[in-house]
Structure formats: structure tokens, C-alpha cells
JSON list of N, CA and C in Angstrom, two decimals:
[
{"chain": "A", "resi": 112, "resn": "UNK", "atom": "N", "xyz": [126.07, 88.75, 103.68]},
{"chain": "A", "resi": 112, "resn": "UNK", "atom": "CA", "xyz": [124.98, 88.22, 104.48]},
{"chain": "A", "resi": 112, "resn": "UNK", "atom": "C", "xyz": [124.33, 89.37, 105.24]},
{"chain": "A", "resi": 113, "resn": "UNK", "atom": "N", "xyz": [123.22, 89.40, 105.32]},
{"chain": "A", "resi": 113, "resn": "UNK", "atom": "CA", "xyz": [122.16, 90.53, 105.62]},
{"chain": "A", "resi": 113, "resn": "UNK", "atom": "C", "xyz": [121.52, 89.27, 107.09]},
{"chain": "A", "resi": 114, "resn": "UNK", "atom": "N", "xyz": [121.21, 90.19, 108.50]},
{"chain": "A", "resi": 114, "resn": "UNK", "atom": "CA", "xyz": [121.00, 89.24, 109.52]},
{"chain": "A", "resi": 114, "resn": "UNK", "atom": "C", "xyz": [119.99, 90.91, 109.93]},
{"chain": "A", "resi": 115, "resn": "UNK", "atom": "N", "xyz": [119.15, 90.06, 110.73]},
{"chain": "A", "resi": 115, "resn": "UNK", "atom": "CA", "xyz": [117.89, 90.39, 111.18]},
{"chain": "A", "resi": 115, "resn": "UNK", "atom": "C", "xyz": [117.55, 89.36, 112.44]},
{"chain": "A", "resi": 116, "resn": "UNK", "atom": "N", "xyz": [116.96, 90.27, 113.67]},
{"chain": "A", "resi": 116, "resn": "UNK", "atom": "CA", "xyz": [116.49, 89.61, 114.57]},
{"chain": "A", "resi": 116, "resn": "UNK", "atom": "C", "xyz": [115.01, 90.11, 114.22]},
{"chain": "A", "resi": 117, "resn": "UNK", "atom": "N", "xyz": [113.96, 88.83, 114.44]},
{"chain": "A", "resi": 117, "resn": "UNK", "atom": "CA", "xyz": [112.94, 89.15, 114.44]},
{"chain": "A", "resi": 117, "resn": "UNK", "atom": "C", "xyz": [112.51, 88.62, 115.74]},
{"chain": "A", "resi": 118, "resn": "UNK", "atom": "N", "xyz": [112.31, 89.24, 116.30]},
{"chain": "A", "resi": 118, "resn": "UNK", "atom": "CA", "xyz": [111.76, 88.59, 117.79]},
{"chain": "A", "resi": 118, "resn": "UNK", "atom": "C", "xyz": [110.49, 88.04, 117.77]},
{"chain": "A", "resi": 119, "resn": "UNK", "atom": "N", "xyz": [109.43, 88.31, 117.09]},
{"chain": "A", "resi": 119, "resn": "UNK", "atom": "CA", "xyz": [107.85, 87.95, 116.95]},
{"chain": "A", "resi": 119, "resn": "UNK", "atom": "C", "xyz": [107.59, 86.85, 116.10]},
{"chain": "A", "resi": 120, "resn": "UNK", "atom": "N", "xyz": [108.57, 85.82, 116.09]},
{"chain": "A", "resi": 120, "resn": "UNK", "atom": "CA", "xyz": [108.85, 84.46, 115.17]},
{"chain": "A", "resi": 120, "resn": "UNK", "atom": "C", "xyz": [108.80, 83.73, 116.22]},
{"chain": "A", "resi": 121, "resn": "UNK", "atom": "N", "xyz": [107.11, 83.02, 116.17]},
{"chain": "A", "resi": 121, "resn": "UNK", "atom": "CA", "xyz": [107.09, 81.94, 117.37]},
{"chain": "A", "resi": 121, "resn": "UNK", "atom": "C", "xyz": [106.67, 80.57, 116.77]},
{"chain": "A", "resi": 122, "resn": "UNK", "atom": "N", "xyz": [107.14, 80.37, 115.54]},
{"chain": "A", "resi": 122, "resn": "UNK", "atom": "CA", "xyz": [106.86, 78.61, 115.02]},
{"chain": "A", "resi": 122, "resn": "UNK", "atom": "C", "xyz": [106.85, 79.07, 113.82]},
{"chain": "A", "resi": 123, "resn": "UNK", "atom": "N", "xyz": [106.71, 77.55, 113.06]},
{"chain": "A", "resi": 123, "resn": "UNK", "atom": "CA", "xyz": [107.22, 77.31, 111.89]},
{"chain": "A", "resi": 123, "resn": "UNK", "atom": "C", "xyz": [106.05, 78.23, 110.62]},
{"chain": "A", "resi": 124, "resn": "UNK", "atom": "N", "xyz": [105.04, 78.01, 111.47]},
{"chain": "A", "resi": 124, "resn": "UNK", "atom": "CA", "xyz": [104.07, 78.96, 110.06]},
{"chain": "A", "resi": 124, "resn": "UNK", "atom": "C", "xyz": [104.94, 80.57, 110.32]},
{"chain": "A", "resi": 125, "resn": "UNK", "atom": "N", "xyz": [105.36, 81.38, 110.83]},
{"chain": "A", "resi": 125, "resn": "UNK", "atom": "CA", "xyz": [105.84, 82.21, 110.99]},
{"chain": "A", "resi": 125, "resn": "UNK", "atom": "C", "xyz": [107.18, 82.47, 110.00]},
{"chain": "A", "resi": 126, "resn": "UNK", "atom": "N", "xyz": [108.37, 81.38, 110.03]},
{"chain": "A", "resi": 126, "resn": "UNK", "atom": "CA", "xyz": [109.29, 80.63, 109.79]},
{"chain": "A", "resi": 126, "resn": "UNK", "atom": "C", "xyz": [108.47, 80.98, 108.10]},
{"chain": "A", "resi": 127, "resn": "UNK", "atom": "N", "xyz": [108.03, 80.09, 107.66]},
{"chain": "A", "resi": 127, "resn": "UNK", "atom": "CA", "xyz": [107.19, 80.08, 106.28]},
{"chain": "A", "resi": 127, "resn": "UNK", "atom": "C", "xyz": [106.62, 81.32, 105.37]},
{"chain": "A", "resi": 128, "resn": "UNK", "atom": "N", "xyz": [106.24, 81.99, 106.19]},
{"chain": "A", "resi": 128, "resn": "UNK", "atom": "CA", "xyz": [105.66, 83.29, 105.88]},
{"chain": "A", "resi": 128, "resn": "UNK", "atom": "C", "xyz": [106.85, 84.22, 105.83]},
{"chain": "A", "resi": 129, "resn": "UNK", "atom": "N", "xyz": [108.06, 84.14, 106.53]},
{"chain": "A", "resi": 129, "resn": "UNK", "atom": "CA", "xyz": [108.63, 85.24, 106.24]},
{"chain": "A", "resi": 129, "resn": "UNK", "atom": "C", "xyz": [110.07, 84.67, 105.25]},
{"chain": "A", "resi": 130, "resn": "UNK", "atom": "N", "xyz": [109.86, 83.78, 105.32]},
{"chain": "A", "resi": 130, "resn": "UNK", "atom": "CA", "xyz": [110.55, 82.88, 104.15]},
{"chain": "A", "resi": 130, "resn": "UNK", "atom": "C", "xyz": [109.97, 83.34, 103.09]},
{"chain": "A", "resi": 131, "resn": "UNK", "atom": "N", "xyz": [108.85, 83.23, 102.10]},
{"chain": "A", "resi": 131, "resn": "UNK", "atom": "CA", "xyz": [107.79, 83.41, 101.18]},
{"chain": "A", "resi": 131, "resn": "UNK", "atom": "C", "xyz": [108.25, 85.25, 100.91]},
{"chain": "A", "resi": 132, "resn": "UNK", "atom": "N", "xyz": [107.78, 85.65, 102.25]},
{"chain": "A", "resi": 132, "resn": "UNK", "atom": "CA", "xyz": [107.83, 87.07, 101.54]},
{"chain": "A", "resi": 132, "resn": "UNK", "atom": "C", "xyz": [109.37, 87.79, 101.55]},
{"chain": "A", "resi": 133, "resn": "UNK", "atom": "N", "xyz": [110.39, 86.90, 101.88]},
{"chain": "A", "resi": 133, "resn": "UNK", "atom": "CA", "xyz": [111.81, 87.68, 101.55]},
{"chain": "A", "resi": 133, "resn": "UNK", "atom": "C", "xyz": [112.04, 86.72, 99.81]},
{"chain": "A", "resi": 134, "resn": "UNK", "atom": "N", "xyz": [111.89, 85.37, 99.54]},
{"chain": "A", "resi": 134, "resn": "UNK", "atom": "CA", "xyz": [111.29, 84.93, 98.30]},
{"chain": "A", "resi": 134, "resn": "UNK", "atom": "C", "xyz": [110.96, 85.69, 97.59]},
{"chain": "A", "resi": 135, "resn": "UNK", "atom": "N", "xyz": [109.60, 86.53, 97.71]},
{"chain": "A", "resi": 135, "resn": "UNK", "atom": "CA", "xyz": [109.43, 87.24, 96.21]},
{"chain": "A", "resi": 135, "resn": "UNK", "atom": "C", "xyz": [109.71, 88.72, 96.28]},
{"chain": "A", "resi": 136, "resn": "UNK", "atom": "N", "xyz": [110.42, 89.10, 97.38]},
{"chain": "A", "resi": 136, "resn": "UNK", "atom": "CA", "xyz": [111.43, 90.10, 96.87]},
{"chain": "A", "resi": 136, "resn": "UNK", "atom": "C", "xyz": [113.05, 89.83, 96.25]},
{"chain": "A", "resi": 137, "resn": "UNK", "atom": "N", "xyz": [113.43, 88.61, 96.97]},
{"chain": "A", "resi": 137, "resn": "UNK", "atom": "CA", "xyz": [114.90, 88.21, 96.19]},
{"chain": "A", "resi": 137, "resn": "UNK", "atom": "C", "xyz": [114.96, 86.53, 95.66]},
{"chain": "A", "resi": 138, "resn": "UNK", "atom": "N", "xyz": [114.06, 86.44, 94.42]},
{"chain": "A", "resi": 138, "resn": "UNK", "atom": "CA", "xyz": [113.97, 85.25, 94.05]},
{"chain": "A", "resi": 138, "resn": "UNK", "atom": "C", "xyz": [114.87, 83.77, 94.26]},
{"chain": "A", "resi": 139, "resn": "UNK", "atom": "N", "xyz": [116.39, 84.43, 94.07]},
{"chain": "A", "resi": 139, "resn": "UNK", "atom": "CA", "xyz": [117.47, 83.57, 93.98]},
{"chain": "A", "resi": 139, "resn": "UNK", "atom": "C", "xyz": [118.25, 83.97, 95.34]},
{"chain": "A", "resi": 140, "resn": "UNK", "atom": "N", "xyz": [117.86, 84.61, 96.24]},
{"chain": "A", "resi": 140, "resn": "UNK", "atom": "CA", "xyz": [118.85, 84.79, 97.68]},
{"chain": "A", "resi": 140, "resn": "UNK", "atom": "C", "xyz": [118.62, 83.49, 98.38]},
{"chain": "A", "resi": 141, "resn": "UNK", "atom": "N", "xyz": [119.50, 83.45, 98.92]},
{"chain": "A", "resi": 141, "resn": "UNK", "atom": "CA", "xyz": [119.26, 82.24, 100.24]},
{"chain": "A", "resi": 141, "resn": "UNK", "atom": "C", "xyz": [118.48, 82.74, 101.38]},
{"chain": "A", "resi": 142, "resn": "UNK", "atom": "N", "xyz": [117.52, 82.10, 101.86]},
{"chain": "A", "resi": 142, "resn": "UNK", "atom": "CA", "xyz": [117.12, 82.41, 103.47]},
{"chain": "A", "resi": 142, "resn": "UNK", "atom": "C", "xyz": [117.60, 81.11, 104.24]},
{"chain": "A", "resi": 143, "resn": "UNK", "atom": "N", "xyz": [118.23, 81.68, 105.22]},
{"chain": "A", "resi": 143, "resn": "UNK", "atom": "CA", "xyz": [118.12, 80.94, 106.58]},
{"chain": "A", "resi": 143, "resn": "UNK", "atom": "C", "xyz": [117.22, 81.48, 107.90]},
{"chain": "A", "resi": 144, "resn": "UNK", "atom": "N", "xyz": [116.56, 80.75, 108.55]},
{"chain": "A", "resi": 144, "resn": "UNK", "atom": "CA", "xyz": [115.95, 80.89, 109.84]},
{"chain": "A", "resi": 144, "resn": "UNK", "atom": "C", "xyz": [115.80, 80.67, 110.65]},
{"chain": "A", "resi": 145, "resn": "UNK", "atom": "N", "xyz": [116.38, 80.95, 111.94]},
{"chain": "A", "resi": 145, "resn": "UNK", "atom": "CA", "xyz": [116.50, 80.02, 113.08]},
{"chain": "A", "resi": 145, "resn": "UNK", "atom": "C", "xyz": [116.11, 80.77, 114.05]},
{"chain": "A", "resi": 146, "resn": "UNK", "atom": "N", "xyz": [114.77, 79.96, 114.22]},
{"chain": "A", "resi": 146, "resn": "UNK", "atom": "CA", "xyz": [113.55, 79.76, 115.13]},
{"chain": "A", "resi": 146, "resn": "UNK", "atom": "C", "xyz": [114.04, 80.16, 116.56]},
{"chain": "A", "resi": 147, "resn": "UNK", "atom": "N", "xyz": [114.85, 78.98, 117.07]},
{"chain": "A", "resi": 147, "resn": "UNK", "atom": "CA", "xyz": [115.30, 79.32, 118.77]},
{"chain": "A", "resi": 147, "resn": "UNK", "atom": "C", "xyz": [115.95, 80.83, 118.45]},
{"chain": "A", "resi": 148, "resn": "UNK", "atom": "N", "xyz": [116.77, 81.04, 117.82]},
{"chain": "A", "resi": 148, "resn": "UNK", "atom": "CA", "xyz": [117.04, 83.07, 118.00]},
{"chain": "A", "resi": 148, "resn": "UNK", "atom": "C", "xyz": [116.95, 83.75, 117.68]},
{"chain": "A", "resi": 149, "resn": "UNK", "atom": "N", "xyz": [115.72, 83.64, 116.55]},
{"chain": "A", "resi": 149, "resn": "UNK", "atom": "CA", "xyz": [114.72, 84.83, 116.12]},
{"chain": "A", "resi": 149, "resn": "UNK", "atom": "C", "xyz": [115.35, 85.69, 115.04]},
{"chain": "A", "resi": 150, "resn": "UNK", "atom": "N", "xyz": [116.48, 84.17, 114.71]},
{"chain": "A", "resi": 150, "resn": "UNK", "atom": "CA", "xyz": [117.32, 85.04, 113.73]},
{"chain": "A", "resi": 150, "resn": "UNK", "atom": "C", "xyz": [117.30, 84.80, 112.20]},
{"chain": "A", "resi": 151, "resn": "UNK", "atom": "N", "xyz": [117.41, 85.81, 111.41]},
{"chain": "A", "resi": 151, "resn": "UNK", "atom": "CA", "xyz": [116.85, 85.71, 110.04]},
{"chain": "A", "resi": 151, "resn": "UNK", "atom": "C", "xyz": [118.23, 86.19, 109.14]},
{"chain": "A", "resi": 152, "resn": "UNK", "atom": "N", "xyz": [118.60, 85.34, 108.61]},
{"chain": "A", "resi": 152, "resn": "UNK", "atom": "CA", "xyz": [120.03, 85.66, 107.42]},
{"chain": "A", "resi": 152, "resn": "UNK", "atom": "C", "xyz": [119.83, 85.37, 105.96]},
{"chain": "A", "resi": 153, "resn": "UNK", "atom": "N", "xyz": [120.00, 86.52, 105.68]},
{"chain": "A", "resi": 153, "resn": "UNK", "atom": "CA", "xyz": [119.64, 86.07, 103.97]},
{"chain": "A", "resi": 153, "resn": "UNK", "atom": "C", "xyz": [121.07, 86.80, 103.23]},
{"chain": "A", "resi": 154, "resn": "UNK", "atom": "N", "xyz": [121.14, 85.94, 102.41]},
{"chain": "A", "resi": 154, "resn": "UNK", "atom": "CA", "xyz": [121.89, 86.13, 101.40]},
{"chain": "A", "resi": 154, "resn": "UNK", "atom": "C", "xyz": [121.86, 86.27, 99.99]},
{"chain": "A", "resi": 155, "resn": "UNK", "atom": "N", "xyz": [121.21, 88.06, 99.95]},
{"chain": "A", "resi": 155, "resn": "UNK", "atom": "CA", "xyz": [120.69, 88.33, 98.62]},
{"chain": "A", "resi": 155, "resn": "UNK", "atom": "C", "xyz": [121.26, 88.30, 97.45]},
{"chain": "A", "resi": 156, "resn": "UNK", "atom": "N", "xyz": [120.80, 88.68, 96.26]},
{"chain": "A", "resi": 156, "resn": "UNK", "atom": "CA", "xyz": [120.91, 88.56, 95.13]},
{"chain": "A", "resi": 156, "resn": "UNK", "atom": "C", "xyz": [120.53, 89.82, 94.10]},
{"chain": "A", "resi": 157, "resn": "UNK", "atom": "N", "xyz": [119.28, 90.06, 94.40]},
{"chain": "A", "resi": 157, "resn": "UNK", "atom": "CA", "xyz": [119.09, 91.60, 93.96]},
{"chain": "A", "resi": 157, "resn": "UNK", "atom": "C", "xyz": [118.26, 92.34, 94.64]},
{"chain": "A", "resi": 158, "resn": "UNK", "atom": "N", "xyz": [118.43, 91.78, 95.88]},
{"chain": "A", "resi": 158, "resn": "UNK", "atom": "CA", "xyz": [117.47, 93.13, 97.17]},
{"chain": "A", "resi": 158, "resn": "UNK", "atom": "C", "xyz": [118.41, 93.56, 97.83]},
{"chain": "A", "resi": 159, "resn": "UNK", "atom": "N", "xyz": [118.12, 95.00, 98.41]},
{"chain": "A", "resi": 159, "resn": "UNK", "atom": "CA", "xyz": [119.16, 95.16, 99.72]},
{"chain": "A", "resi": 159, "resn": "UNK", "atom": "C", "xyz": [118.39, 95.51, 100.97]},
{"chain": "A", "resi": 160, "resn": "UNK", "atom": "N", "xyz": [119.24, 95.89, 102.09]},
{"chain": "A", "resi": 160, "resn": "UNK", "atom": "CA", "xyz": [118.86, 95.35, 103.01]},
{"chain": "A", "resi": 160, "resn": "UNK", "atom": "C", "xyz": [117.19, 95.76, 103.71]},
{"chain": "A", "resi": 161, "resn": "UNK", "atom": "N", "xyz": [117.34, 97.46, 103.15]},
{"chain": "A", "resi": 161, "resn": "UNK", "atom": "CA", "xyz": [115.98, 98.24, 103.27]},
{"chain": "A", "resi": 161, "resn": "UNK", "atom": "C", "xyz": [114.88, 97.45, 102.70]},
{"chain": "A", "resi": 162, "resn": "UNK", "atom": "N", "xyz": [115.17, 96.58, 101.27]},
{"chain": "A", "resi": 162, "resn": "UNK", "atom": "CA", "xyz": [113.90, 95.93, 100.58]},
{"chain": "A", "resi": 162, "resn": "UNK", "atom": "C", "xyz": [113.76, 94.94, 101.43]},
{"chain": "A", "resi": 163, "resn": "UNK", "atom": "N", "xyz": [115.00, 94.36, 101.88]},
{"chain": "A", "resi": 163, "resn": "UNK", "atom": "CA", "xyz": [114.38, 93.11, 102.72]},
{"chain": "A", "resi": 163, "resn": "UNK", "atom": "C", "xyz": [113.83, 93.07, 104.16]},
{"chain": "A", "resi": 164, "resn": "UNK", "atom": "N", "xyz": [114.33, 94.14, 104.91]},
{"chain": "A", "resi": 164, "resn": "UNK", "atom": "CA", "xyz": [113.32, 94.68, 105.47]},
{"chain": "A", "resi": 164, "resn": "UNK", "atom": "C", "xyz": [111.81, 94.46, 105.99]},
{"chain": "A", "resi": 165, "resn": "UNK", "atom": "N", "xyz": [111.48, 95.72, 104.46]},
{"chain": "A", "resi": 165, "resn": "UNK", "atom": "CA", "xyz": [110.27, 96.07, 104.12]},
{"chain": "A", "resi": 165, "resn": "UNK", "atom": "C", "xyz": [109.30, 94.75, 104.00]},
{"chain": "A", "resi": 166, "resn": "UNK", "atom": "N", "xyz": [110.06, 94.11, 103.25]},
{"chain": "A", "resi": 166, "resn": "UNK", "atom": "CA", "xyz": [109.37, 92.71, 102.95]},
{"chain": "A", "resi": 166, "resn": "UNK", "atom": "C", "xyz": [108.77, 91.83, 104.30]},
{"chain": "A", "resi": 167, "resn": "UNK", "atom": "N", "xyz": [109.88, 91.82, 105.49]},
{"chain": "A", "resi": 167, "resn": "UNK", "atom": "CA", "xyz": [109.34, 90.88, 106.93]},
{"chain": "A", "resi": 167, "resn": "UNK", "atom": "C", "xyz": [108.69, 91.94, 107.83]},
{"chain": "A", "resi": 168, "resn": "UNK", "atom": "N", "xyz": [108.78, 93.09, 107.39]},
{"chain": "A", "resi": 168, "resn": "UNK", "atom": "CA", "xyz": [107.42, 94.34, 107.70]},
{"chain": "A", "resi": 168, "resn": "UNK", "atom": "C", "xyz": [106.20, 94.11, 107.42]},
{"chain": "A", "resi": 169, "resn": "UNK", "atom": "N", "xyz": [106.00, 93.66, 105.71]},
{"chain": "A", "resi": 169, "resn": "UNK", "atom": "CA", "xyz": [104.73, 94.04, 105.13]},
{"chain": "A", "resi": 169, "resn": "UNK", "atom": "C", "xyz": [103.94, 92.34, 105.36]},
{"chain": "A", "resi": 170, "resn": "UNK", "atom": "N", "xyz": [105.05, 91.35, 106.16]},
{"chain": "A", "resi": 170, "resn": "UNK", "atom": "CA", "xyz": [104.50, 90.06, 106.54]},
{"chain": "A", "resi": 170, "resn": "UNK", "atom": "C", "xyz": [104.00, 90.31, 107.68]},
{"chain": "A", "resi": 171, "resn": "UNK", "atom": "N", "xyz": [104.22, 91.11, 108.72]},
{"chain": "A", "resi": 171, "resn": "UNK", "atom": "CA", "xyz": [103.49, 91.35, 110.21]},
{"chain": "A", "resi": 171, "resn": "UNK", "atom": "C", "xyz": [104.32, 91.38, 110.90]},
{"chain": "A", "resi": 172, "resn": "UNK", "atom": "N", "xyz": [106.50, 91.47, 110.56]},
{"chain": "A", "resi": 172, "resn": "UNK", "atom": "CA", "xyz": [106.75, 91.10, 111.35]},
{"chain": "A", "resi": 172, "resn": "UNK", "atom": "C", "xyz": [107.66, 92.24, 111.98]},
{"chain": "A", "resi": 173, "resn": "UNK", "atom": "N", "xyz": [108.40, 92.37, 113.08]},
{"chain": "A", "resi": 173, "resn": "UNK", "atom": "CA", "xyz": [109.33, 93.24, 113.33]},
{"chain": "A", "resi": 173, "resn": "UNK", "atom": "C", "xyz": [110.65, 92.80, 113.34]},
{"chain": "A", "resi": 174, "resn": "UNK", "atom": "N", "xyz": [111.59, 93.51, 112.03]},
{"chain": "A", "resi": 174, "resn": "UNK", "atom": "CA", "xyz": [112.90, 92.93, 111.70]},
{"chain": "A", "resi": 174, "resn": "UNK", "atom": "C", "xyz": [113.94, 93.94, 112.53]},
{"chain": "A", "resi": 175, "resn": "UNK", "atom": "N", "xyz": [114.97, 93.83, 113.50]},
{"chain": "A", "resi": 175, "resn": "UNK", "atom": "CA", "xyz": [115.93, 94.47, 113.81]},
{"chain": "A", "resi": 175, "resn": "UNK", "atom": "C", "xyz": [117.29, 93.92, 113.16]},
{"chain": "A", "resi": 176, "resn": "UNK", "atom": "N", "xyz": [117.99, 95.19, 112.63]},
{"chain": "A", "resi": 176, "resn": "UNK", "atom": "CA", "xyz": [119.19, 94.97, 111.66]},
{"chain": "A", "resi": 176, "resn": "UNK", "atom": "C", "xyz": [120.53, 94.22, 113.06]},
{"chain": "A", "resi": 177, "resn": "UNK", "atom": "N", "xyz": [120.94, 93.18, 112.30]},
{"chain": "A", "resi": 177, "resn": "UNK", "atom": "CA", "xyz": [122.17, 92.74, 113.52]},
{"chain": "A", "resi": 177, "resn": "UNK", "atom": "C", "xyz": [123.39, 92.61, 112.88]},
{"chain": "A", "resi": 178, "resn": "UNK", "atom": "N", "xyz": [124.55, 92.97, 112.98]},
{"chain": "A", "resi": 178, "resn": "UNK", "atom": "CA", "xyz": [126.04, 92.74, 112.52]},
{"chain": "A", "resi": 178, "resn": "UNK", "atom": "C", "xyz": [126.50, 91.43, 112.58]},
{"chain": "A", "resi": 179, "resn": "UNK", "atom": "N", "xyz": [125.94, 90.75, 110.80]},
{"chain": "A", "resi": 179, "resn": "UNK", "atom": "CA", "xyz": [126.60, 89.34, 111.39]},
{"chain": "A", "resi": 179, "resn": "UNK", "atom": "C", "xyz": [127.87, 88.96, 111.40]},
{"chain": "A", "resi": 180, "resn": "UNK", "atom": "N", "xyz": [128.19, 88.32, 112.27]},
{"chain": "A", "resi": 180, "resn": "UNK", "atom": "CA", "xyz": [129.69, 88.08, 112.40]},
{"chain": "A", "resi": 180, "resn": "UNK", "atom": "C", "xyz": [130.04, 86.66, 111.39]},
{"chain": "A", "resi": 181, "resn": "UNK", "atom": "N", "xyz": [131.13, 87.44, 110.97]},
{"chain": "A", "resi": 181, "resn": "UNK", "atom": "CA", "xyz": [131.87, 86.26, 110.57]},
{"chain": "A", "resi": 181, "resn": "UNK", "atom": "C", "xyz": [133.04, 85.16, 110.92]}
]
């Protein structure tokens, strides 16, 4: 699991958009997103973490890498 705080995620079109663009970098990963903590977990498939990244970058957004706990 790959976790990202995006702090600049203020509603669901936001939520959508960065859903979409981690989508067509890792077709078959899971996204999760949760809105109240700006927190973004995906569970790729054939991106890593730099592509996925790049991807909630090139949506507008600012991704910080977080250690998710298990």
C-alpha cells in the first residue's frame, strides 16, 4: 500500500479527479480516498510510487509520501 497526504482535497470533484488520474496510470490498482484526512492509499499493480505521484501532480494536486501503518 502506497499512502499519500494530499492536503488540497476539498470535496468530492477533487476525490474524482485524482481517482481518474491515479486510474490511468495503474489501471487495475485499488484507490482509496478519504476526504476528512486528505488521505490517498492506493494499492498498485504496475505503477510505483514516483508514477503515482506524478500522476496527483499532473491533476493540480500536492501529494506528500506517508508511512502507512499496518
Amino acid at each position: 500500500m502506497i499512502a499519500f497526504e494530499v492536503n488540497d482535497i476539498t470535496c468530492g470533484h477533487c476525490v474524482s479527479t485524482i481517482t481518474k488520474a491515479l486510474k490511468a496510470t495503474d489501471k487495475d490498482g485499488k484507490v482509496q480516498i478519504d476526504l476528512a484526512t486528505h488521505r490517498v492509499q492506493v494499492e498498485p499493480v504496475s505503477a510505483d510510487a514516483e508514477e503515482l505521484a506524478e500522476a496527483i501532480k499532473d491533476a493540480g494536486y500536492t501529494p506528500v509520501p506517508v508511512n502507512a501503518a499496518r
